[in-house]
Amino acid sequence: METTTTIEIPRHLLHAARATPEELKIELAVQLYAQRRLSIGHARELAGMSLWQFRQLLASRRISPHYDVADLDDDMHTWARLDSE
């Protein structure tokens, strides 16, 4: 069962940041991804964006995609599976 957590942010802080709750979720997702604390899949989910939209946002902010050996291995398995179909 999936659960959620609610974070209370005083309205005056939202006003001071000139941000909506949705914008703050996006900012949190971007920062956690940039700090390598969330995967791109989890970060885009938190941001409420498609993978493509989130990648475009990261690119617009000059945040490099994280791509490691495990990602390469996953991609190689996917390519091999698709090639055999």
Short mmCIF file of N, CA and C in Angstrom, two decimals, residues 7-21:
data_model
loop_
_atom_site.label_atom_id
_atom_site.label_comp_id
_atom_site.label_asym_id
_atom_site.label_seq_id
_atom_site.Cartn_x
_atom_site.Cartn_y
_atom_site.Cartn_z
N ILE A 7 3.93 17.74 4.03
CA ILE A 7 4.84 18.71 4.62
C ILE A 7 4.10 20.04 4.71
N GLU A 8 4.08 20.61 5.90
CA GLU A 8 3.40 21.89 6.09
C GLU A 8 4.40 23.02 5.88
N ILE A 9 4.05 23.92 4.98
CA ILE A 9 4.89 25.08 4.69
C ILE A 9 4.03 26.32 4.93
N PRO A 10 4.47 27.18 5.84
CA PRO A 10 3.68 28.39 6.11
C PRO A 10 3.48 29.21 4.83
N ARG A 11 2.29 29.76 4.69
CA ARG A 11 1.96 30.54 3.49
C ARG A 11 2.92 31.71 3.27
N HIS A 12 3.36 32.33 4.35
CA HIS A 12 4.26 33.48 4.18
C HIS A 12 5.59 33.05 3.55
N LEU A 13 6.01 31.81 3.79
CA LEU A 13 7.24 31.33 3.15
C LEU A 13 7.01 31.04 1.67
N LEU A 14 5.84 30.50 1.36
CA LEU A 14 5.50 30.31 -0.06
C LEU A 14 5.47 31.66 -0.77
N HIS A 15 4.86 32.62 -0.11
CA HIS A 15 4.78 33.96 -0.69
C HIS A 15 6.17 34.57 -0.84
N ALA A 16 7.01 34.43 0.19
CA ALA A 16 8.37 34.98 0.13
C ALA A 16 9.18 34.33 -0.99
N ALA A 17 8.96 33.05 -1.20
CA ALA A 17 9.68 32.34 -2.26
C ALA A 17 9.05 32.57 -3.63
N ARG A 18 7.90 33.21 -3.64
CA ARG A 18 7.15 33.42 -4.89
C ARG A 18 6.96 32.09 -5.61
N ALA A 19 6.51 31.09 -4.85
CA ALA A 19 6.38 29.74 -5.41
C ALA A 19 5.06 29.12 -4.99
N THR A 20 4.59 28.24 -5.84
CA THR A 20 3.42 27.44 -5.51
C THR A 20 3.90 26.13 -4.88
N PRO A 21 3.02 25.40 -4.22
CA PRO A 21 3.43 24.09 -3.69
C PRO A 21 3.98 23.18 -4.79
#
